[in-house]
XYZ file of C-alpha atoms in Angstrom:
174
model
C 2.093 -5.773 16.210
C 2.322 -2.915 18.660
C 2.218 0.864 19.045
C 4.805 2.667 21.164
C 5.550 6.226 22.204
C 8.942 7.733 22.919
C 9.648 11.068 24.556
C 10.964 13.599 22.033
C 14.143 13.876 24.113
C 14.682 10.121 23.788
C 14.562 7.340 26.314
C 12.824 4.028 26.635
C 9.688 3.386 24.556
C 6.320 3.046 26.255
C 3.970 0.402 24.875
C 0.555 1.932 24.153
C -1.057 -1.219 22.735
C -0.027 -4.595 21.370
C -1.831 -7.453 19.689
C -5.391 -7.648 18.385
C -7.075 -5.998 16.667
C -3.841 -4.798 14.997
C -2.263 -7.101 12.427
C -0.047 -4.959 10.175
C -0.021 -1.279 11.189
C 1.434 0.818 8.367
C 0.965 4.526 9.105
C 0.068 6.741 12.069
C -1.030 10.356 12.573
C -1.951 12.294 15.710
C -5.066 14.430 16.077
C -4.552 18.176 16.282
C -5.415 18.201 19.983
C -2.902 15.393 20.591
C -5.449 13.130 22.283
C -6.058 10.579 19.509
C -3.904 8.417 17.269
C -5.143 7.216 13.880
C -3.471 4.067 12.531
C -3.834 2.413 9.147
C -3.643 -1.363 9.254
C -3.224 -2.846 5.788
C -4.464 -6.284 6.807
C -6.770 -5.592 9.715
C -8.969 -8.417 8.482
C -8.482 -11.229 6.006
C -10.980 -13.187 3.994
C -10.508 -16.285 1.854
C -11.565 -16.057 -1.764
C -14.090 -18.460 -3.302
C -11.461 -21.083 -4.076
C -9.657 -20.583 -0.747
C -6.343 -20.255 -2.610
C -5.752 -16.562 -1.946
C -6.202 -14.110 0.880
C -7.664 -10.665 0.246
C -6.213 -7.955 2.487
C -9.032 -5.682 3.550
C -7.560 -3.471 6.261
C -9.019 -0.530 8.137
C -8.118 2.581 10.079
C -8.197 2.511 13.859
C -8.363 5.316 16.388
C -7.035 5.046 19.917
C -6.224 7.350 22.816
C -2.696 8.755 22.508
C -2.078 7.722 26.123
C -2.768 4.085 25.187
C -5.709 1.749 25.056
C -7.553 -0.538 22.695
C -7.829 0.636 19.076
C -11.342 1.168 17.718
C -12.105 0.465 14.065
C -13.378 3.410 12.018
C -16.136 1.575 10.174
C -16.114 3.634 6.959
C -12.474 2.662 6.362
C -13.102 -1.079 6.554
C -12.323 -3.081 3.414
C -10.461 -0.176 1.779
C -6.905 -1.548 2.302
C -5.791 1.809 3.794
C -2.091 2.611 3.711
C -1.150 6.232 4.168
C -3.077 8.793 6.226
C -3.077 12.591 6.297
C -5.032 14.630 8.824
C -6.286 18.124 8.021
C -8.750 20.537 9.562
C -11.677 21.569 7.421
C -14.222 24.009 8.862
C -12.859 23.327 12.352
C -13.205 19.528 12.097
C -10.495 16.863 11.849
C -10.690 15.112 8.469
C -8.668 12.091 7.362
C -7.462 11.550 3.801
C -6.087 8.121 3.044
C -4.904 5.961 0.177
C -6.270 2.488 -0.472
C -8.446 0.474 -2.832
C -12.055 1.137 -3.764
C -14.742 -1.579 -3.916
C -13.686 -2.562 -7.440
C -10.022 -2.859 -6.399
C -8.921 0.378 -8.100
C -6.266 2.445 -6.303
C -7.896 5.464 -4.704
C -7.732 8.420 -2.346
C -10.540 8.746 0.201
C -11.805 11.472 2.545
C -13.364 10.579 5.898
C -14.346 12.437 9.048
C -12.273 11.565 12.112
C -15.334 9.822 13.581
C -15.108 7.256 10.757
C -18.843 7.300 10.077
C -18.640 7.755 6.298
C -16.073 8.123 3.546
C -16.086 9.562 0.055
C -13.846 8.693 -2.844
C -11.834 11.748 -3.851
C -10.188 10.059 -6.845
C -9.818 6.483 -8.116
C -7.974 4.851 -11.001
C -5.115 5.867 -13.288
C -2.653 7.435 -13.001
C -2.697 5.929 -9.497
C -1.325 2.413 -9.368
C 0.228 1.786 -5.936
C -0.487 4.892 -3.813
C 1.323 4.865 -0.518
C 2.005 8.403 0.691
C -0.531 11.222 0.891
C -0.356 14.893 1.848
C -2.988 17.619 1.608
C -2.013 21.254 1.041
C -3.863 24.098 2.763
C -5.659 24.899 -0.519
C -7.034 21.326 -0.722
C -4.635 20.034 -3.380
C -3.712 16.415 -2.666
C -0.261 14.978 -3.383
C 0.167 11.213 -3.567
C 3.442 9.286 -3.611
C 2.892 6.279 -5.871
C 5.538 3.578 -6.278
C 4.228 2.637 -9.737
C 2.527 5.772 -11.063
C 1.171 5.326 -14.568
C 1.936 5.533 -17.448
C 5.642 4.759 -16.884
C 4.983 2.448 -13.900
C 7.952 4.049 -12.157
C 7.616 5.841 -8.857
C 6.124 9.283 -8.983
C 4.103 12.001 -7.351
C 0.521 12.562 -8.437
C -1.282 15.858 -7.857
C -5.063 15.693 -7.424
C -7.048 18.898 -7.670
C -10.542 19.690 -8.871
C -11.198 16.011 -9.594
C -8.205 15.656 -11.918
C -5.006 13.683 -11.317
C -1.694 14.521 -12.950
C 1.720 12.899 -12.557
C 3.955 15.863 -11.679
C 7.171 13.921 -10.988
C 8.100 10.509 -12.379
C 10.965 8.024 -12.539
C 11.500 7.996 -8.778
C 12.520 5.075 -6.605
C 9.960 5.083 -3.816
């Protein structure tokens, strides 16, 4: 696994990092100042279950300099199987929202400072089933693309606001 940059005008890619600790990078966002990349890695760490028959993907979010370098794990994101990331500014600070799984394995949306010191669960459970995309509007409303949004288990978009989640579009192929 590797991270590359390409000039907006095109040209050859520049390798920013390859190999460990990355295993399966899934999504990337750039900080507002352009100096930091945030990458979700859906299987940043694996762990055998009690019977050693299955592997649990734990994942994490990494930060790294946008000019290249070794990714650093954001500790609060560890074991959350993070997939999609959105970056917003709240009260002048960079804040990450991301989709993943909570400690019980329920699909969830989390909020975490860009320093990765702590995270909070914004919403967990139904109608989320397989949340992959996330966007945050300027008023704080969160929109989640979910490939199996409940109750129809077809792809859909879920709106989360004021602690409530509502499927606003369904029957999509995501």
